[in-house]
């Protein structure tokens, strides 16, 4: 799938974000160094207004019933309390956290930056873009938008704990980039714990000082310090956050598996003073020995399963239409076609007792083992017509399996 653009032109999502080929981006920049890509260097030069325009932002603020936390407001480097721009939703809406357009107008006119959060879940063009880009990178991601009034800056110099693509949609914004004070920070190692180092580093010469124009893109690895200020006009940009797994995630998965070792579950001695290094030392030594012994037997398959349960739900497959899906289940016939849900991640494995398990992004579904040939042919895309599913005893069995796949949101109607 590719992302649409004006005039029916289609452009791969990654080529809209970086001006180098994917191999060079992966080898020279991914997780290593910033990359500035000017509009004229990218695939197509009409910018990103097809993904979210200023008019679209106005629509979201006024007619879509946005609620917190799908919107945040920042001013002078601080988050504005939601009560200053939210309120009741009116008749029939028993809520008190809906964004009120007149209050948002006041905040924005007074110089506040508006942050639209989670647009990869709520705005159709960005849902499609996020799905394609996430598949190309092999990583879960999120998309926010930042609308800043002329001459204002929403946030002070800081760093993110995830990589980002900054896509300038409208207006001009000056970015100052400084090297990390902590390389490759984990999610819990945010910049607030190193505020003095951040401030001191930000006072020095920046590694990059650039004004982004409409259609420009900037890639920043996690940890790189940055601040951004709108210029003479208002600025709208998208921030794509890539929540990549780290080697520390392997450590966490290993520790989760280590709970199966009785030596590592042993209770510490009675009345041990855990604040005394001399008392802790022998227990620590024995624990390290036990951990080393256990690591020699650690199962890659078990660690992989823990990482699957953590990462797959973070990258949802393509949206489906529940009403159309339910209608397809009711009327399904052998001549109808079904296809795997786009961007569905799956694994098929034996489950014992003549059963087979299909693991998908959020659950495991069990089938009779005799369904394995049909499931593999369907999931691999070799068969779409229900009546052609192999290894089953007639059309009625094929329809039972196909209806189950539709009901479990594993399949969608072809076309």
CSV table of C-alpha atoms in Angstrom, one decimal:
chain,number,residue,atom,x,y,z
A,1,UNK,CA,0.0,0.0,0.0
A,2,UNK,CA,1.2,3.5,-0.7
A,3,UNK,CA,0.0,6.9,0.5
A,4,UNK,CA,-2.2,8.9,-1.8
A,5,UNK,CA,-1.3,12.4,-3.0
A,6,UNK,CA,-3.0,15.1,-5.2
A,7,UNK,CA,-3.5,14.1,-8.8
A,8,UNK,CA,-3.7,10.4,-8.0
A,9,UNK,CA,0.1,10.1,-7.5
A,10,UNK,CA,1.2,7.5,-5.0
A,11,UNK,CA,4.4,7.7,-2.9
A,12,UNK,CA,5.8,5.2,-0.4
A,13,UNK,CA,5.5,6.6,3.1
A,14,UNK,CA,9.2,6.3,4.0
A,15,UNK,CA,10.3,8.1,0.8
A,16,UNK,CA,8.1,11.0,2.0
A,17,UNK,CA,10.2,11.3,5.2
A,18,UNK,CA,13.8,10.8,4.1
A,19,UNK,CA,15.7,11.9,1.1
A,20,UNK,CA,18.1,8.9,1.0
A,21,UNK,CA,17.3,5.3,0.0
A,22,UNK,CA,16.1,3.0,2.8
A,23,UNK,CA,19.5,1.1,3.0
A,24,UNK,CA,21.5,4.3,3.5
A,25,UNK,CA,18.9,5.6,6.0
A,26,UNK,CA,19.2,2.3,8.0
A,27,UNK,CA,23.0,2.2,7.9
A,28,UNK,CA,23.9,5.8,8.4
A,29,UNK,CA,21.1,7.5,10.2
A,30,UNK,CA,18.7,5.1,12.0
A,31,UNK,CA,19.4,5.5,15.7
A,32,UNK,CA,22.6,7.4,15.0
A,33,UNK,CA,22.3,10.9,13.5
A,34,UNK,CA,19.8,13.5,12.5
A,35,UNK,CA,18.8,13.8,8.8
A,36,UNK,CA,17.4,16.9,7.2
A,37,UNK,CA,15.4,16.3,4.0
A,38,UNK,CA,14.3,19.4,2.0
A,39,UNK,CA,11.0,19.2,0.2
A,40,UNK,CA,12.6,19.2,-3.2
A,41,UNK,CA,14.7,16.2,-2.2
A,42,UNK,CA,11.8,14.1,-1.1
A,43,UNK,CA,9.5,11.8,-3.2
A,44,UNK,CA,7.1,14.4,-4.5
A,45,UNK,CA,7.3,18.1,-3.5
A,46,UNK,CA,3.7,19.0,-2.6
A,47,UNK,CA,4.3,18.6,1.1
A,48,UNK,CA,2.1,16.9,3.7
A,49,UNK,CA,-1.2,18.8,3.4
A,50,UNK,CA,-2.9,15.7,2.1
A,51,UNK,CA,-2.2,14.1,5.5
A,52,UNK,CA,-3.4,17.1,7.7
A,53,UNK,CA,-4.0,20.6,6.6
A,54,UNK,CA,-4.7,23.8,8.7
A,55,UNK,CA,-8.4,23.4,7.6
A,56,UNK,CA,-8.3,19.8,8.9
A,57,UNK,CA,-7.0,21.1,12.2
A,58,UNK,CA,-9.9,23.5,12.5
A,59,UNK,CA,-12.3,20.7,11.7
A,60,UNK,CA,-10.8,18.6,14.5
A,61,UNK,CA,-11.1,21.5,16.9
A,62,UNK,CA,-14.6,22.5,16.1
A,63,UNK,CA,-16.7,19.6,14.8
A,64,UNK,CA,-15.2,16.3,15.9
A,65,UNK,CA,-16.0,16.4,19.6
A,66,UNK,CA,-12.3,15.9,20.6
A,67,UNK,CA,-11.7,15.1,24.3
A,68,UNK,CA,-8.6,14.9,26.4
A,69,UNK,CA,-6.1,13.4,26.1
A,70,UNK,CA,-6.5,13.6,22.3
A,71,UNK,CA,-5.6,17.3,22.7
A,72,UNK,CA,-3.0,19.1,24.9
A,73,UNK,CA,-2.2,22.7,25.2
A,74,UNK,CA,1.3,24.1,26.0
A,75,UNK,CA,2.5,27.6,26.7
A,76,UNK,CA,5.9,28.9,27.9
A,77,UNK,CA,7.3,25.4,28.2
A,78,UNK,CA,4.5,24.1,30.5
A,79,UNK,CA,1.3,22.1,30.0
A,80,UNK,CA,-1.9,24.1,30.4
A,81,UNK,CA,-4.4,22.4,32.8
A,82,UNK,CA,-7.2,20.8,30.7
A,83,UNK,CA,-9.9,22.6,32.6
A,84,UNK,CA,-8.9,25.8,30.9
A,85,UNK,CA,-10.0,24.6,27.5
A,86,UNK,CA,-12.5,21.8,28.1
A,87,UNK,CA,-16.0,21.6,29.4
A,88,UNK,CA,-19.4,19.8,29.1
A,89,UNK,CA,-20.4,18.4,25.7
A,90,UNK,CA,-23.9,19.8,25.7
A,91,UNK,CA,-27.3,18.0,25.7
A,92,UNK,CA,-27.0,14.2,25.7
A,93,UNK,CA,-23.3,14.2,26.5
A,94,UNK,CA,-22.6,13.3,30.1
A,95,UNK,CA,-19.0,14.4,29.9
A,96,UNK,CA,-16.9,17.3,31.1
A,97,UNK,CA,-13.7,17.0,29.2
A,98,UNK,CA,-14.7,17.9,25.6
A,99,UNK,CA,-12.6,20.5,23.9
A,100,UNK,CA,-14.5,23.8,23.6
A,101,UNK,CA,-13.6,25.7,20.4
A,102,UNK,CA,-14.1,29.2,22.0
A,103,UNK,CA,-11.7,28.3,24.9
A,104,UNK,CA,-9.2,26.9,22.4
A,105,UNK,CA,-9.4,30.1,20.4
A,106,UNK,CA,-8.5,32.1,23.6
A,107,UNK,CA,-5.5,29.8,24.3
A,108,UNK,CA,-4.2,29.9,20.8
A,109,UNK,CA,-4.7,33.6,20.4
A,110,UNK,CA,-2.7,34.1,23.6
A,111,UNK,CA,0.3,32.2,22.2
A,112,UNK,CA,-0.3,28.6,23.3
A,113,UNK,CA,0.7,25.6,21.1
A,114,UNK,CA,-2.1,23.1,20.4
A,115,UNK,CA,-1.0,19.4,20.4
A,116,UNK,CA,-3.2,16.9,18.6
A,117,UNK,CA,-2.4,13.5,20.0
A,118,UNK,CA,-3.0,10.0,18.7
A,119,UNK,CA,-3.9,11.1,15.1
A,120,UNK,CA,-2.8,7.7,13.9
A,121,UNK,CA,-6.0,6.4,15.5
A,122,UNK,CA,-8.5,9.1,14.7
A,123,UNK,CA,-7.7,10.9,11.3
A,124,UNK,CA,-8.1,8.6,8.2
A,125,UNK,CA,-5.2,9.9,6.1
A,126,UNK,CA,-2.9,9.5,9.0
A,127,UNK,CA,-4.2,6.1,9.9
A,128,UNK,CA,-3.2,4.9,6.4
A,129,UNK,CA,0.1,6.7,6.5
A,130,UNK,CA,1.0,5.4,9.9
A,131,UNK,CA,0.1,1.8,8.9
A,132,UNK,CA,2.3,1.9,5.8
A,133,UNK,CA,5.3,3.7,7.5
A,134,UNK,CA,5.1,1.4,10.5
A,135,UNK,CA,5.2,-1.7,8.2
A,136,UNK,CA,8.2,-0.3,6.3
A,137,UNK,CA,10.1,0.4,9.6
A,138,UNK,CA,8.9,-2.8,11.3
A,139,UNK,CA,8.1,-0.7,14.4
A,140,UNK,CA,5.0,0.6,16.2
A,141,UNK,CA,4.5,4.3,15.9
A,142,UNK,CA,2.3,7.2,16.9
A,143,UNK,CA,1.5,10.6,15.2
A,144,UNK,CA,0.9,13.9,16.9
A,145,UNK,CA,0.4,17.3,15.3
A,146,UNK,CA,1.7,20.7,16.7
A,147,UNK,CA,0.0,24.0,15.8
A,148,UNK,CA,2.0,27.0,17.1
A,149,UNK,CA,1.0,30.7,16.8
A,150,UNK,CA,3.4,33.1,15.1
A,151,UNK,CA,6.6,33.8,17.0
A,152,UNK,CA,5.9,31.3,19.8
A,153,UNK,CA,7.5,28.2,21.2
A,154,UNK,CA,5.5,25.4,22.9
A,155,UNK,CA,8.2,23.5,24.7
A,156,UNK,CA,11.7,24.3,26.1
A,157,UNK,CA,14.7,22.3,24.9
A,158,UNK,CA,14.2,18.6,25.7
A,159,UNK,CA,14.7,15.2,24.3
A,160,UNK,CA,12.4,12.4,23.4
A,161,UNK,CA,12.8,8.7,24.4
A,162,UNK,CA,11.7,7.6,20.9
A,163,UNK,CA,12.9,8.4,17.4
A,164,UNK,CA,10.9,11.0,15.5
A,165,UNK,CA,10.2,12.2,12.0
A,166,UNK,CA,9.1,15.9,11.9
A,167,UNK,CA,7.0,16.7,8.8
A,168,UNK,CA,6.5,20.4,8.3
A,169,UNK,CA,3.0,21.0,6.9
A,170,UNK,CA,2.4,24.7,7.0
A,171,UNK,CA,4.4,27.8,8.0
A,172,UNK,CA,8.0,27.9,9.1
A,173,UNK,CA,9.6,26.7,12.3
A,174,UNK,CA,13.2,27.1,13.5
A,175,UNK,CA,14.7,24.0,15.0
A,176,UNK,CA,17.9,23.9,17.2
A,177,UNK,CA,19.4,20.5,17.6
A,178,UNK,CA,22.0,19.5,20.2
A,179,UNK,CA,23.8,16.2,20.8
A,180,UNK,CA,22.4,13.9,23.5
A,181,UNK,CA,23.3,14.2,27.2
A,182,UNK,CA,22.3,10.6,27.5
A,183,UNK,CA,22.7,8.3,24.4
A,184,UNK,CA,19.7,6.0,23.6
A,185,UNK,CA,17.5,6.9,26.6
A,186,UNK,CA,14.9,4.3,27.7
A,187,UNK,CA,11.3,5.4,28.1
A,188,UNK,CA,11.7,5.9,31.8
A,189,UNK,CA,14.9,8.0,31.4
A,190,UNK,CA,13.1,11.2,30.4
A,191,UNK,CA,14.8,14.6,30.2
A,192,UNK,CA,13.4,15.9,33.5
A,193,UNK,CA,15.9,13.8,35.4
A,194,UNK,CA,18.7,15.6,33.6
A,195,UNK,CA,17.3,19.1,33.3
A,196,UNK,CA,20.5,20.8,34.4
A,197,UNK,CA,22.6,18.9,31.8
A,198,UNK,CA,20.0,19.7,29.1
A,199,UNK,CA,20.0,23.4,29.9
A,200,UNK,CA,23.8,23.5,29.9
A,201,UNK,CA,24.1,21.7,26.6
A,202,UNK,CA,21.4,23.8,25.0
A,203,UNK,CA,23.4,26.9,25.8
A,204,UNK,CA,26.2,25.7,23.6
A,205,UNK,CA,26.6,25.7,19.8
A,206,UNK,CA,23.9,23.6,18.2
A,207,UNK,CA,24.7,20.6,15.9
A,208,UNK,CA,22.0,21.8,13.6
A,209,UNK,CA,20.2,25.2,13.4
A,210,UNK,CA,17.6,25.1,10.6
A,211,UNK,CA,14.3,26.6,9.6
A,212,UNK,CA,11.8,23.9,8.3
A,213,UNK,CA,9.7,25.1,5.4
A,214,UNK,CA,6.5,23.4,4.2
A,215,UNK,CA,7.3,20.0,2.8
A,216,UNK,CA,10.6,19.6,4.7
A,217,UNK,CA,11.2,16.6,6.9
A,218,UNK,CA,13.6,16.1,9.8
A,219,UNK,CA,14.6,12.8,11.4
A,220,UNK,CA,15.9,12.8,15.0
A,221,UNK,CA,17.1,9.7,16.9
A,222,UNK,CA,16.0,9.4,20.5
A,223,UNK,CA,18.0,11.4,23.0
A,224,UNK,CA,18.9,14.3,20.6
A,225,UNK,CA,18.0,17.7,22.3
A,226,UNK,CA,15.7,19.9,20.4
A,227,UNK,CA,13.6,23.1,20.6
A,228,UNK,CA,11.4,24.6,17.9
A,229,UNK,CA,9.9,28.1,17.5
A,230,UNK,CA,7.4,29.3,14.9
A,231,UNK,CA,8.6,32.2,12.8
A,232,UNK,CA,6.6,35.1,11.4
A,233,UNK,CA,3.5,33.0,10.7
A,234,UNK,CA,1.7,30.1,12.4
A,235,UNK,CA,3.3,26.7,12.1
A,236,UNK,CA,1.7,23.2,11.7
A,237,UNK,CA,3.9,20.1,11.8
A,238,UNK,CA,3.4,16.4,12.3
A,239,UNK,CA,5.6,14.4,14.6
A,240,UNK,CA,5.8,10.7,14.0
A,241,UNK,CA,7.1,8.9,17.1
A,242,UNK,CA,8.8,5.5,16.5
A,243,UNK,CA,8.6,3.4,19.6
A,244,UNK,CA,11.4,0.9,18.8
A,245,UNK,CA,12.3,-2.0,21.0
A,246,UNK,CA,15.7,-2.0,22.6
A,247,UNK,CA,18.2,-4.6,23.9
A,248,UNK,CA,16.9,-3.7,27.3
A,249,UNK,CA,13.6,-5.1,26.2
A,250,UNK,CA,15.4,-8.4,25.9
A,251,UNK,CA,16.7,-8.0,29.4
A,252,UNK,CA,13.2,-7.4,30.7
A,253,UNK,CA,11.9,-10.4,28.9
A,254,UNK,CA,14.7,-12.6,30.3
A,255,UNK,CA,14.0,-11.4,33.8
A,256,UNK,CA,10.3,-12.2,33.3
A,257,UNK,CA,11.3,-15.8,32.4
A,258,UNK,CA,13.7,-16.0,35.3
A,259,UNK,CA,10.7,-16.1,37.7
A,260,UNK,CA,10.5,-19.8,36.8
A,261,UNK,CA,13.8,-20.5,38.6
A,262,UNK,CA,13.3,-21.5,42.3
A,263,UNK,CA,16.7,-20.2,43.4
A,264,UNK,CA,15.7,-16.7,42.1
A,265,UNK,CA,12.4,-16.8,43.9
A,266,UNK,CA,14.0,-17.6,47.2
A,267,UNK,CA,13.2,-15.4,50.2
A,268,UNK,CA,16.0,-13.2,51.6
A,269,UNK,CA,17.2,-14.1,55.1
A,270,UNK,CA,15.1,-13.2,58.1
A,271,UNK,CA,15.7,-9.7,59.5
A,272,UNK,CA,18.2,-8.9,56.7
A,273,UNK,CA,19.0,-5.2,56.6
A,274,UNK,CA,18.7,-4.4,52.9
A,275,UNK,CA,20.4,-1.0,53.5
A,276,UNK,CA,23.6,-2.7,54.7
A,277,UNK,CA,26.0,-3.5,51.8
A,278,UNK,CA,27.9,-6.0,53.9
A,279,UNK,CA,24.6,-8.0,54.6
A,280,UNK,CA,23.5,-7.7,51.0
A,281,UNK,CA,26.8,-8.8,49.5
A,282,UNK,CA,26.6,-12.6,50.0
A,283,UNK,CA,22.9,-12.6,48.9
A,284,UNK,CA,23.8,-10.6,45.8
A,285,UNK,CA,26.7,-13.0,45.0
A,286,UNK,CA,24.5,-16.0,45.2
A,287,UNK,CA,21.7,-14.3,43.2
A,288,UNK,CA,24.2,-13.4,40.4
A,289,UNK,CA,25.5,-17.1,40.4
A,290,UNK,CA,21.9,-18.3,40.1
A,291,UNK,CA,21.1,-15.9,37.4
A,292,UNK,CA,24.2,-16.9,35.4
A,293,UNK,CA,23.2,-20.6,35.7
A,294,UNK,CA,19.7,-19.8,34.6
A,295,UNK,CA,20.8,-17.7,31.6
A,296,UNK,CA,22.6,-20.8,30.3
A,297,UNK,CA,19.2,-22.4,29.9
A,298,UNK,CA,17.2,-19.4,28.8
A,299,UNK,CA,14.8,-20.2,25.9
A,300,UNK,CA,14.9,-18.0,22.8
A,301,UNK,CA,11.4,-19.1,22.0
A,302,UNK,CA,10.1,-18.1,25.4
A,303,UNK,CA,11.8,-14.7,25.2
A,304,UNK,CA,10.4,-14.2,21.6
A,305,UNK,CA,6.9,-15.0,22.9
A,306,UNK,CA,7.2,-12.3,25.6
A,307,UNK,CA,8.4,-9.8,23.1
A,308,UNK,CA,5.6,-10.7,20.7
A,309,UNK,CA,3.0,-10.2,23.4
A,310,UNK,CA,4.6,-6.8,24.1
A,311,UNK,CA,5.1,-5.5,20.6
A,312,UNK,CA,2.3,-6.9,18.4
A,313,UNK,CA,-0.5,-5.1,20.2
A,314,UNK,CA,1.3,-1.8,19.8
A,315,UNK,CA,1.0,-2.1,16.0
A,316,UNK,CA,-2.6,-2.7,15.2
A,317,UNK,CA,-3.6,-4.1,11.8
A,318,UNK,CA,-5.7,-2.0,9.3
A,319,UNK,CA,-9.1,-0.9,10.4
A,320,UNK,CA,-12.2,-2.9,9.4
A,321,UNK,CA,-15.9,-2.0,9.0
A,322,UNK,CA,-17.8,-3.9,11.8
A,323,UNK,CA,-21.2,-3.5,10.2
A,324,UNK,CA,-20.1,-4.7,6.7
A,325,UNK,CA,-18.1,-7.5,8.4
A,326,UNK,CA,-21.2,-8.7,10.3
A,327,UNK,CA,-23.2,-8.6,7.0
A,328,UNK,CA,-20.6,-10.6,5.2
A,329,UNK,CA,-20.7,-13.3,7.9
A,330,UNK,CA,-24.4,-13.7,7.5
A,331,UNK,CA,-24.4,-13.9,3.7
A,332,UNK,CA,-21.1,-15.7,3.0
A,333,UNK,CA,-21.2,-18.2,0.1
A,334,UNK,CA,-18.5,-20.5,-1.4
A,335,UNK,CA,-18.0,-18.2,-4.4
A,336,UNK,CA,-17.2,-15.2,-2.1
A,337,UNK,CA,-13.6,-14.1,-1.4
A,338,UNK,CA,-11.9,-13.3,1.9
A,339,UNK,CA,-8.4,-12.0,2.5
A,340,UNK,CA,-6.2,-11.5,5.6
A,341,UNK,CA,-6.7,-8.2,7.3
A,342,UNK,CA,-4.1,-5.8,6.0
A,343,UNK,CA,-0.9,-5.6,8.2
A,344,UNK,CA,-2.1,-8.5,10.4
A,345,UNK,CA,0.9,-10.2,12.1
A,346,UNK,CA,0.4,-13.8,12.7
A,347,UNK,CA,2.0,-17.1,13.7
A,348,UNK,CA,0.6,-20.6,13.2
A,349,UNK,CA,1.8,-23.3,15.6
A,350,UNK,CA,0.8,-26.8,16.9
A,351,UNK,CA,-1.3,-26.8,20.1
A,352,UNK,CA,-1.4,-30.5,20.8
A,353,UNK,CA,-4.4,-32.8,21.0
A,354,UNK,CA,-5.1,-32.4,17.3
A,355,UNK,CA,-5.4,-28.6,17.6
A,356,UNK,CA,-3.5,-25.7,16.0
A,357,UNK,CA,-3.2,-22.2,17.4
A,358,UNK,CA,-3.2,-19.0,15.3
A,359,UNK,CA,-1.5,-16.1,17.2
A,360,UNK,CA,-2.4,-12.6,16.1
A,361,UNK,CA,-1.8,-9.1,17.4
A,362,UNK,CA,-4.0,-9.4,20.5
A,363,UNK,CA,-5.0,-13.0,21.1
A,364,UNK,CA,-4.6,-16.7,20.2
A,365,UNK,CA,-7.3,-18.5,18.3
A,366,UNK,CA,-7.4,-22.3,18.3
A,367,UNK,CA,-8.7,-24.5,15.4
A,368,UNK,CA,-8.8,-28.2,14.7
A,369,UNK,CA,-5.5,-29.4,13.3
A,370,UNK,CA,-7.2,-30.4,10.0
A,371,UNK,CA,-7.7,-26.7,9.3
A,372,UNK,CA,-3.9,-26.1,9.0
A,373,UNK,CA,-3.7,-26.4,5.1
A,374,UNK,CA,-6.6,-24.1,4.6
A,375,UNK,CA,-5.3,-21.6,7.2
A,376,UNK,CA,-1.8,-21.5,5.7
A,377,UNK,CA,-3.2,-21.1,2.1
A,378,UNK,CA,-5.4,-18.3,3.3
A,379,UNK,CA,-2.8,-16.4,5.4
A,380,UNK,CA,-0.1,-16.7,2.7
A,381,UNK,CA,-2.5,-15.2,0.2
A,382,UNK,CA,-2.5,-18.3,-2.0
A,383,UNK,CA,-6.3,-18.7,-1.8
A,384,UNK,CA,-9.1,-16.1,-1.6
A,385,UNK,CA,-12.2,-17.9,-2.8
A,386,UNK,CA,-13.9,-19.6,0.1
A,387,UNK,CA,-14.8,-22.6,-2.0
A,388,UNK,CA,-11.1,-23.2,-2.8
A,389,UNK,CA,-9.8,-23.5,0.8
A,390,UNK,CA,-7.8,-26.8,0.7
A,391,UNK,CA,-7.9,-29.8,3.1
A,392,UNK,CA,-11.5,-29.5,4.2
A,393,UNK,CA,-14.5,-31.9,3.6
A,394,UNK,CA,-16.8,-29.8,1.4
A,395,UNK,CA,-18.1,-26.3,1.2
A,396,UNK,CA,-19.9,-26.4,4.5
A,397,UNK,CA,-16.7,-26.9,6.4
A,398,UNK,CA,-15.0,-24.2,4.4
A,399,UNK,CA,-17.8,-21.8,5.2
A,400,UNK,CA,-17.6,-22.6,8.9
A,401,UNK,CA,-13.9,-21.8,8.9
A,402,UNK,CA,-14.3,-18.7,6.7
A,403,UNK,CA,-17.1,-17.3,9.0
A,404,UNK,CA,-14.8,-17.9,12.0
A,405,UNK,CA,-12.0,-16.0,10.4
A,406,UNK,CA,-14.3,-13.1,9.7
A,407,UNK,CA,-15.8,-13.1,13.2
A,408,UNK,CA,-12.3,-13.2,14.8
A,409,UNK,CA,-11.4,-10.1,12.6
A,410,UNK,CA,-8.6,-12.1,11.0
A,411,UNK,CA,-10.1,-12.0,7.6
A,412,UNK,CA,-12.1,-9.3,5.7
A,413,UNK,CA,-14.2,-9.6,2.6
A,414,UNK,CA,-12.1,-9.4,-0.6
A,415,UNK,CA,-12.5,-6.2,-2.4
